[in-house]
Structures are given as C-alpha cells and as structure tokens.
Coordinates of C-alpha atoms in Angstrom, one line a residue:
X1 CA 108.0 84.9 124.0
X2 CA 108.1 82.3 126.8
X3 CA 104.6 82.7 128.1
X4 CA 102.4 80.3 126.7
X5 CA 98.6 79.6 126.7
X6 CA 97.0 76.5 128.6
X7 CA 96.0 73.5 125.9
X8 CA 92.7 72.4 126.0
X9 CA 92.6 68.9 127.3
X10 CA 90.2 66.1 126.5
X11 CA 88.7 64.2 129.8
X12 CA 91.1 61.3 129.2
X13 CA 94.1 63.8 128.8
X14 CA 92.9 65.5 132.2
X15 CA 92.9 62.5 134.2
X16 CA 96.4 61.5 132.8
X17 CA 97.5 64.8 133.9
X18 CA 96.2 64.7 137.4
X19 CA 97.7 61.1 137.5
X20 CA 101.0 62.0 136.5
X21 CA 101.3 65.2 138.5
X22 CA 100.6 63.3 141.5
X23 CA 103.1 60.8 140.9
X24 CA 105.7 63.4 140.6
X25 CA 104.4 65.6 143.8
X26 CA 104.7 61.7 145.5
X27 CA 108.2 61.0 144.6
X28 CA 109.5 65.1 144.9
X29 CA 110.3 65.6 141.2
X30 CA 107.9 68.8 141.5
X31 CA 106.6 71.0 144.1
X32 CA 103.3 72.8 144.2
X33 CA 103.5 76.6 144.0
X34 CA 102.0 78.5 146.9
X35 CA 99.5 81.3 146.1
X36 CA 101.9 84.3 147.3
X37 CA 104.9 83.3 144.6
X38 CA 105.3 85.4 141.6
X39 CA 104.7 83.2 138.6
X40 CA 106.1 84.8 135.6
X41 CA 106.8 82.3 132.8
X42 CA 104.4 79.2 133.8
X43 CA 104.9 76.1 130.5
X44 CA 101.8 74.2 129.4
X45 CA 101.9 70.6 129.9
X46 CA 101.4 67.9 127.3
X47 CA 100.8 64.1 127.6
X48 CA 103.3 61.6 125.8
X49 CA 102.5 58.0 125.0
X50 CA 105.6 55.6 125.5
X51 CA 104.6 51.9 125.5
X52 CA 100.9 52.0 126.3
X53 CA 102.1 54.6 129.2
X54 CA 101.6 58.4 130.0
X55 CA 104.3 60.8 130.5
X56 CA 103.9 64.1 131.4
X57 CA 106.0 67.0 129.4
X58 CA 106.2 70.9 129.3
X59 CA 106.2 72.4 126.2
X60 CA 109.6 73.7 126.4
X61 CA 110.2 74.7 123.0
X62 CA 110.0 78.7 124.0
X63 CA 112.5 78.3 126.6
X64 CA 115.0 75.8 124.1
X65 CA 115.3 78.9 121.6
X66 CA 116.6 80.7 124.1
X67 CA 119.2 77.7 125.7
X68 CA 122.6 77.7 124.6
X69 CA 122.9 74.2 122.7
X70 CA 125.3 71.9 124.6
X71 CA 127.4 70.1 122.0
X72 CA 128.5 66.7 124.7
X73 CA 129.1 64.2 121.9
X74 CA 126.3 61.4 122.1
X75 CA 127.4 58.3 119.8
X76 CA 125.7 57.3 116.6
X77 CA 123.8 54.5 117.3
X78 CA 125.6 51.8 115.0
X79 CA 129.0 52.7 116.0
X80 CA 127.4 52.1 119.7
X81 CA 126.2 48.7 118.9
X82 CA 129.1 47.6 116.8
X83 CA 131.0 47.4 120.3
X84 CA 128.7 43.7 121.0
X85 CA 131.2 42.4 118.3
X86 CA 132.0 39.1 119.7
X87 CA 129.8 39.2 123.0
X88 CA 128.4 36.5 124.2
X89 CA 126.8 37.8 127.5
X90 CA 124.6 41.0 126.7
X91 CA 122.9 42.6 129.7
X92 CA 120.4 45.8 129.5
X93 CA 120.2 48.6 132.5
X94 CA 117.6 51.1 132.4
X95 CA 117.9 54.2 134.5
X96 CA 114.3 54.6 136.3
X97 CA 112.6 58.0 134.5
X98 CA 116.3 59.2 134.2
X99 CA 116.3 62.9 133.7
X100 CA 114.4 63.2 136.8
X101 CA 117.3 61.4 138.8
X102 CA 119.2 64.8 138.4
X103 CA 118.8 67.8 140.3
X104 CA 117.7 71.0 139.1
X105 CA 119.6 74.6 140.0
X106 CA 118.1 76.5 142.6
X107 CA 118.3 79.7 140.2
X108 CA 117.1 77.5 136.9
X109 CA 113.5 76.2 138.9
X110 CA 111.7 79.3 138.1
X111 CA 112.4 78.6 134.4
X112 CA 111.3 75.1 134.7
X113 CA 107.4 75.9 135.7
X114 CA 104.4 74.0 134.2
X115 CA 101.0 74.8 134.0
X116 CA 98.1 72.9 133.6
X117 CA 94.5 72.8 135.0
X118 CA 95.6 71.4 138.4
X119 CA 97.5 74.9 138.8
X120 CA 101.1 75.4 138.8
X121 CA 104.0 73.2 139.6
X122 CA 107.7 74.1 139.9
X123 CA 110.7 71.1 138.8
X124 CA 112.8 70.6 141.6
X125 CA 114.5 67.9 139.0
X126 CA 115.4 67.8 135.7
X127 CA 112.4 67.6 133.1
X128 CA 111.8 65.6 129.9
X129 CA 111.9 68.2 126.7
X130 CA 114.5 70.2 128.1
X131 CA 117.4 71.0 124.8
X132 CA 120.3 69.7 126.6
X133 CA 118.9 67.3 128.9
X134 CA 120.1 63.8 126.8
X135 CA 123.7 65.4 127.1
X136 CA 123.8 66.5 130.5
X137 CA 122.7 63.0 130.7
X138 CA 125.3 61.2 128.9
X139 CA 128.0 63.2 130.6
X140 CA 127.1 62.5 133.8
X141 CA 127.1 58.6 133.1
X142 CA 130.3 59.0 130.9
X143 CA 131.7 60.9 134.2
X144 CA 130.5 57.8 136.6
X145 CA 131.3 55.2 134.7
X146 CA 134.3 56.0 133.0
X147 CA 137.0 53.5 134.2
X148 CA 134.0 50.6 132.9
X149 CA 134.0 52.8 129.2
X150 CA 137.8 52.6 128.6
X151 CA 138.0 49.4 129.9
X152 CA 136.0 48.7 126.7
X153 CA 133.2 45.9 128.3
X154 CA 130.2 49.2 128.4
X155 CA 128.1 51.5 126.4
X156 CA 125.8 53.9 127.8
X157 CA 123.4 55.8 125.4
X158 CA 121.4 58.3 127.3
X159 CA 119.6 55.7 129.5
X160 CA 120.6 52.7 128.4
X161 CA 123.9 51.1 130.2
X162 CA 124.5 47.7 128.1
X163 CA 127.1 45.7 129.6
X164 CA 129.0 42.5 127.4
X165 CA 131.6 40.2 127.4
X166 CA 132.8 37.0 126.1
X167 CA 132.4 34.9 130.0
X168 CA 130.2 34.4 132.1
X169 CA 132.7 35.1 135.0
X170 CA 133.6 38.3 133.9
X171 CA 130.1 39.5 133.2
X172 CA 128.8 38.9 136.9
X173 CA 131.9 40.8 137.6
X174 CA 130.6 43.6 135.6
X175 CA 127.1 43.8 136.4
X176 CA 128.6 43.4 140.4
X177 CA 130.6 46.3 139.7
X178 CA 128.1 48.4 138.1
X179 CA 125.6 48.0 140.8
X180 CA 127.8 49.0 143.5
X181 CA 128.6 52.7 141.7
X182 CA 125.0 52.9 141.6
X183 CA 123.7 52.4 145.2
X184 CA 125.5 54.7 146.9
X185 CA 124.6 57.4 144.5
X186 CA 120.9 56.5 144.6
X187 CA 121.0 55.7 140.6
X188 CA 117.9 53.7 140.1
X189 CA 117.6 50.7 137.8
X190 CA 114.1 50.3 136.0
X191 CA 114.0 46.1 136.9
X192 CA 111.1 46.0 134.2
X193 CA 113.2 47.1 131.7
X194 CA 116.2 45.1 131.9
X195 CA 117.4 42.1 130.8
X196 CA 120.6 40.4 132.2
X197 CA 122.8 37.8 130.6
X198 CA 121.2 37.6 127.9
X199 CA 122.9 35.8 124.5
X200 CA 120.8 38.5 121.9
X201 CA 118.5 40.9 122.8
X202 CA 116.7 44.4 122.3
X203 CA 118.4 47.2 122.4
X204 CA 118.0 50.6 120.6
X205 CA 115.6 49.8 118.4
X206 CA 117.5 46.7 117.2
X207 CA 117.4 42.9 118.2
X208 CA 121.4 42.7 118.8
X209 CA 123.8 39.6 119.7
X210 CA 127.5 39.5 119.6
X211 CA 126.9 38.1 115.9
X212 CA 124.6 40.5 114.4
X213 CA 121.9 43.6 114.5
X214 CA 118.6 43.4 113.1
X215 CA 115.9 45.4 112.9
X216 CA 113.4 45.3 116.0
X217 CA 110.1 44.4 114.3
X218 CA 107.7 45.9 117.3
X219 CA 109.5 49.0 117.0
X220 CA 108.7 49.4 112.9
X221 CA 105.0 47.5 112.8
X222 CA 102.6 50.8 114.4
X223 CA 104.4 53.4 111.8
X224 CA 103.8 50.6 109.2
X225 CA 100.2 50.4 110.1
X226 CA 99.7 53.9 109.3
X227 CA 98.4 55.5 106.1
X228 CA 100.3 57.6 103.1
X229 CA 101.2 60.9 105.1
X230 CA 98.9 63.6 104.2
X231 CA 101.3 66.8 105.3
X232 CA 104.8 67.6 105.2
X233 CA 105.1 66.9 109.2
X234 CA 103.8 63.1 108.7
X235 CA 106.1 62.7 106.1
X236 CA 109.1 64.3 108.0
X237 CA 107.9 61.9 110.6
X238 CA 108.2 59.1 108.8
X239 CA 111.4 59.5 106.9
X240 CA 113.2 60.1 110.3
X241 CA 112.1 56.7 111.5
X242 CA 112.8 55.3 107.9
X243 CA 116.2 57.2 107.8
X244 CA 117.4 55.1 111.2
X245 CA 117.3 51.8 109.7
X246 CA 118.4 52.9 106.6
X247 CA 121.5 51.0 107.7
X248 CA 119.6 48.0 106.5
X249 CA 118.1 49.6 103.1
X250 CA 120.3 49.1 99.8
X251 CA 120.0 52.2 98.4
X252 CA 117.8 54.4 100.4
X253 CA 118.5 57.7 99.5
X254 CA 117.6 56.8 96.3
X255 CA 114.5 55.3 96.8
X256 CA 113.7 58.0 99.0
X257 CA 114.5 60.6 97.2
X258 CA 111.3 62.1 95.7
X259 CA 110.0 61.9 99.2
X260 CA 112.3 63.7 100.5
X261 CA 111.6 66.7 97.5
X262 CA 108.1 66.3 99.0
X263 CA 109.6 68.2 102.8
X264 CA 110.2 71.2 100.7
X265 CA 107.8 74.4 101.3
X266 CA 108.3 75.3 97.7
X267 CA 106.8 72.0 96.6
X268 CA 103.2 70.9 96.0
X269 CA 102.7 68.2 98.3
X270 CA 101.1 66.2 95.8
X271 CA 101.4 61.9 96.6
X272 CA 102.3 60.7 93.2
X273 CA 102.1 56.9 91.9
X274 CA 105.8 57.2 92.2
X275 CA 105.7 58.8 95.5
X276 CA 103.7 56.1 96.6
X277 CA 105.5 53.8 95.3
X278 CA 108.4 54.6 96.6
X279 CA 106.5 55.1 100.3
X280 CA 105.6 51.2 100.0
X281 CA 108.9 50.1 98.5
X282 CA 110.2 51.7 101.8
X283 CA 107.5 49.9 104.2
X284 CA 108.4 46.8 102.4
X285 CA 112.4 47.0 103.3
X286 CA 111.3 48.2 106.2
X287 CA 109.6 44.5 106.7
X288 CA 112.4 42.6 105.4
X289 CA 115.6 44.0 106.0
X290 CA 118.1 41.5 106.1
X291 CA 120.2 41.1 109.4
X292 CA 123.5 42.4 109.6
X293 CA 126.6 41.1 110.9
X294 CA 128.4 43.2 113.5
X295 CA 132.3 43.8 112.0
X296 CA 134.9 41.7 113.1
X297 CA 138.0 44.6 112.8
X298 CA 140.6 42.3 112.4
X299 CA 139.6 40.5 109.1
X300 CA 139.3 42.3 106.0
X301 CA 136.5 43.5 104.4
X302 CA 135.0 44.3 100.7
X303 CA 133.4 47.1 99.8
X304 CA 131.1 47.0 96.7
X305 CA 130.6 50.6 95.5
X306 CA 127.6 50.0 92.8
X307 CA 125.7 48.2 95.2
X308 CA 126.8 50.3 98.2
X309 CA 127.5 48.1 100.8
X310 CA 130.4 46.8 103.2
X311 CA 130.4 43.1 103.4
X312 CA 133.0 40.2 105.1
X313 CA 133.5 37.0 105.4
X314 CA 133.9 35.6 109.1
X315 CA 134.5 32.1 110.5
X316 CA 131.8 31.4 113.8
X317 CA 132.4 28.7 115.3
X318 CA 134.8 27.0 112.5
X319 CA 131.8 27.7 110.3
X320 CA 132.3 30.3 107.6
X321 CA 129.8 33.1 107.8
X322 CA 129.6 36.0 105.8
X323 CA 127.0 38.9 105.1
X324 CA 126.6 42.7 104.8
X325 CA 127.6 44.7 107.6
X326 CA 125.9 47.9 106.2
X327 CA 124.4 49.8 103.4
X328 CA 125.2 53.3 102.5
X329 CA 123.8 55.5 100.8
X330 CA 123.1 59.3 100.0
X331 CA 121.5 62.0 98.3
X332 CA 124.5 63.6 95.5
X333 CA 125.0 67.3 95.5
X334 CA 123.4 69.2 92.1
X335 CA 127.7 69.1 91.4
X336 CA 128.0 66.0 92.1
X337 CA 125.3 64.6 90.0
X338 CA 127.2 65.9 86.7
X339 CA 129.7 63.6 87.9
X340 CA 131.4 61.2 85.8
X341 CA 130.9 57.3 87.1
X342 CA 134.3 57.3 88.5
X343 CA 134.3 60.0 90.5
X344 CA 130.8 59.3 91.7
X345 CA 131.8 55.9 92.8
X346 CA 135.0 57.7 95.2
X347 CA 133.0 59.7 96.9

C-alpha cells in the first residue's frame, strides 16, 4: 500500500516544514502541484536533524518495497580510508545536498510526491530516502571521476570526494583538476564543509592522516550521553553505531554478544547487570579506543589470533612505529562453537 496518512506535526516541526519546502520550491528541487492534477500516491514528509540542521524527507519506505534493490558496489569504509596510507596532503569535497544535484525521470515524478500540510509537492530531483539513491550516487561519481580513481590519488564515498598525495605540487594539481570536471557540469561543492590540504582531518566518522584513523569523538559523545535502551529499536540503534567502530574494539562481538540476543523477538528484553555491563564496557571502548595505524602493504605484518588483531611495525620518519591496524572479531556459528581451539583460531 503506497498511500500513506499525513503525520501530525508539532508547531516547531511545521515551521521546519514550511522552511524547507520553500527552500526547495526556491532552488527547483520540487514543484507545487496545481489543483487540476491527479494525485494518486502523495508521501508524508518527515523532518531529519543533521548537525543542528533540518532536512526535509518523504517517508519512502512504501515505495522502497516495491523498488528493485540496485546492487552498485559502495566500499566498506575502512578499506576506503586505508587508501590515505602515506598521504601527507588530505583534502575534503562535499557535494552541496547531493542527491538533489541529479535529475529525476519524467515518468518516475509522479512516484516521488510528498504531502504535508502546505499541500502537495512533486520532486523534479532526486530525493533523500529513496532505496537506491547512495548508489545511483556513487556511480555517477565513479562514472565522472574515473581516470582520478585508477589513477589511485581519490576516493569518493557517496558525497564525500577526499583527495591525497604525498606533495604539495601534485595535490594543487589534483584539487585543480577536480574543480574543472565539476564546473562545467554544475556539481556544487558545499565550501562549509571542506577542508583543503589538510595534514589529518575528519572524514567518515574518523579523524584520519596518512599515519593513522581514529575514532572521531563528536561523532560517538551524543549516543554516549544517552541512557540504557529501553526497546529493541534503541538497542538495534545503538549496536549499529557500536558495530562501525568495532574496528577499534578488541573483542567486540564478544562483549556484545548478550546484547545482541537482546534484538531477538523471542527474547524478553530484560537489561540484566550483565547486559548492562556489557552496554558500559562498550561506551567505555567507545571512549578510549586506541588509534590505529593505516597498513603500510609493503612490510609485513603479525597477526595475533587469541587476541584478534593485525598489528606491524613501521619506520616514520627513521623512527620506528608500530601499533594495531585493526581488531576483528565475530559472533561463532552454534557449529562452530563445538569447535576445538585449533580450528576456532583458523577460521
């Protein structure tokens, strides 16, 4: 069923509506629809918080079941930022409210209508909450940028271009030529939310150099302010923000085990002293996660299976440096967990 009722909306939430929809009229990401058009699947609207900011977002879940998926690979976040290896120039491009830089089908607009108490509106451009937008997204950058890719001195994750290299020469040459495939295809650059030539900064959640990846402490310290979840959604909630750093966590999936049991709807959600526990011991690691060091391919590494970590030994600067490059960790299969120790430790 794609039709869907009209939320009721707080005063504050109005006005954030009415603000938002008139930024979008302004700037022809939507268009009103006149009184004589047929409106047959109209999405209610909701409003999204992103760094102090409003967004406005259809409630496009109805239409999603009923999108085909579109599998465009989108890296894994660590594999994206192990890259920086050896950078010593970092720069950070944000595409300006990037979905809506790409146009919508004529025949897919009807699809794409919101509702809310202004009336209805119609996307001309692509929305936020759409399934396959962060792919159509990716390929489309992957597409444009392509030659810079292979070339091996950019990533681009969804909206984030991150340009690096090893001189300063070369990375005025890079951010030079990225500019110049962007004007003439009217890609904007968000200036606020850049930062150019930079020796270590923050990107994806992480505070990353050409040395190392930590975790970015303003992204963790509001889901660390909050209280024991109270419902299996909280807790969901907060084992998929847990679970992205878990990178940095010796053993997570066994710490977080009995939390996870907890997601199960054939299990009492019941907070435990060892639930809790285990929720704090989390927060904790969470807090003081030690920085890792981005892989250097060419010298070798150790892995230590009981503790479940990758570790090397480098040489910065004709210093010696060594430290963990990652944890890993996860839950055994009821098989696997009969198991002798051997086999355990080769899997």
């Amino acid at each position: 069923m794609l039709r869907r009722p009209l939320y009721t909306a707080s005063l504050e939430t109005r006005k954030e509506i009415e603000k938002n929809v008139n930024e979008l009229l302004d700037i022809d990401v939507i268009r009103n629809i006149g009184n004589n058009e047929i409106v047959e699947i109209p999405t209610p609207v909701l409003i999204t918080w992103n760094d102090g900011k409003s967004r406005l977002c259809g409630d496009f879940r109805a239409l999603n079941s009923y999108t085909k998926a579109d599998r465009y690979p989108i890296p894994r976040i660590p594999h994206a930022l192990d890259k920086l290896e050896k950078a010593k120039y970092i720069t950070k491009m944000d595409c300006m409210k990037d979905f809506h830089q790409n146009e919508a089908k004529p025949n897919s607009m009807k699809l794409l209508r919101i509702r809310c108490h202004m009336g209805i509106y119609e996307y001309t451009r692509m929305p936020f909450g759409i399934k396959y937008a962060p792919a159509h997204s990716k390929r489309i950058k992957d597409t444009i940028f392509q030659e810079e890719i292979l070339e091996g001195w950019m990533v681009v994750y969804i909206d984030d271009i991150i340009i690096y290299s090893e001189t300063w020469e070369d990375h005025v040459k890079y951010i030079d030529g990225v500019l110049s495939k962007c004007t003439p295809i009217n890609m904007e650059i968000s200036l606020r939310k850049c930062n150019f030539g930079q020796k270590e900064l923050l990107a994806l959640g992480h505070k990353v150099s050409g040395l190392s990846l930590a975790i970015d402490q303003n992204t963790v310290a509001e889901v660390l302010q909050k209280q024991v979840p109270k419902n299996i959604k909280e807790m969901k909630s907060f084992l998929g923000f847990a679970s992205y750093y878990r990178n940095h966590i010796k053993n997570f999936a066994h710490i977080a085990s009995s939390l996870y049991k907890l997601c199960s709807k054939y299990v009492v959600f019941e907070i435990t002293k060892k639930r809790r526990d285990a929720y704090e011991r989390i927060k904790h690691e969470l807090t003081n996660a030690p920085v890792l060091i981005l892989p250097d391919f060419e010298l070798p590494s150790k892995l230590y299976i009981d503790e479940a970590f990758l570790h090397q030994r480098q040489i910065v600067d004709g210093e010696p440096r060594e430290g963990v490059i990652c944890s890993i960790s996860r839950k055994l299969k009821d098989s696997e967990a009969r198991y002798g120790a051997t086999q355990t430790e080769c899997l």
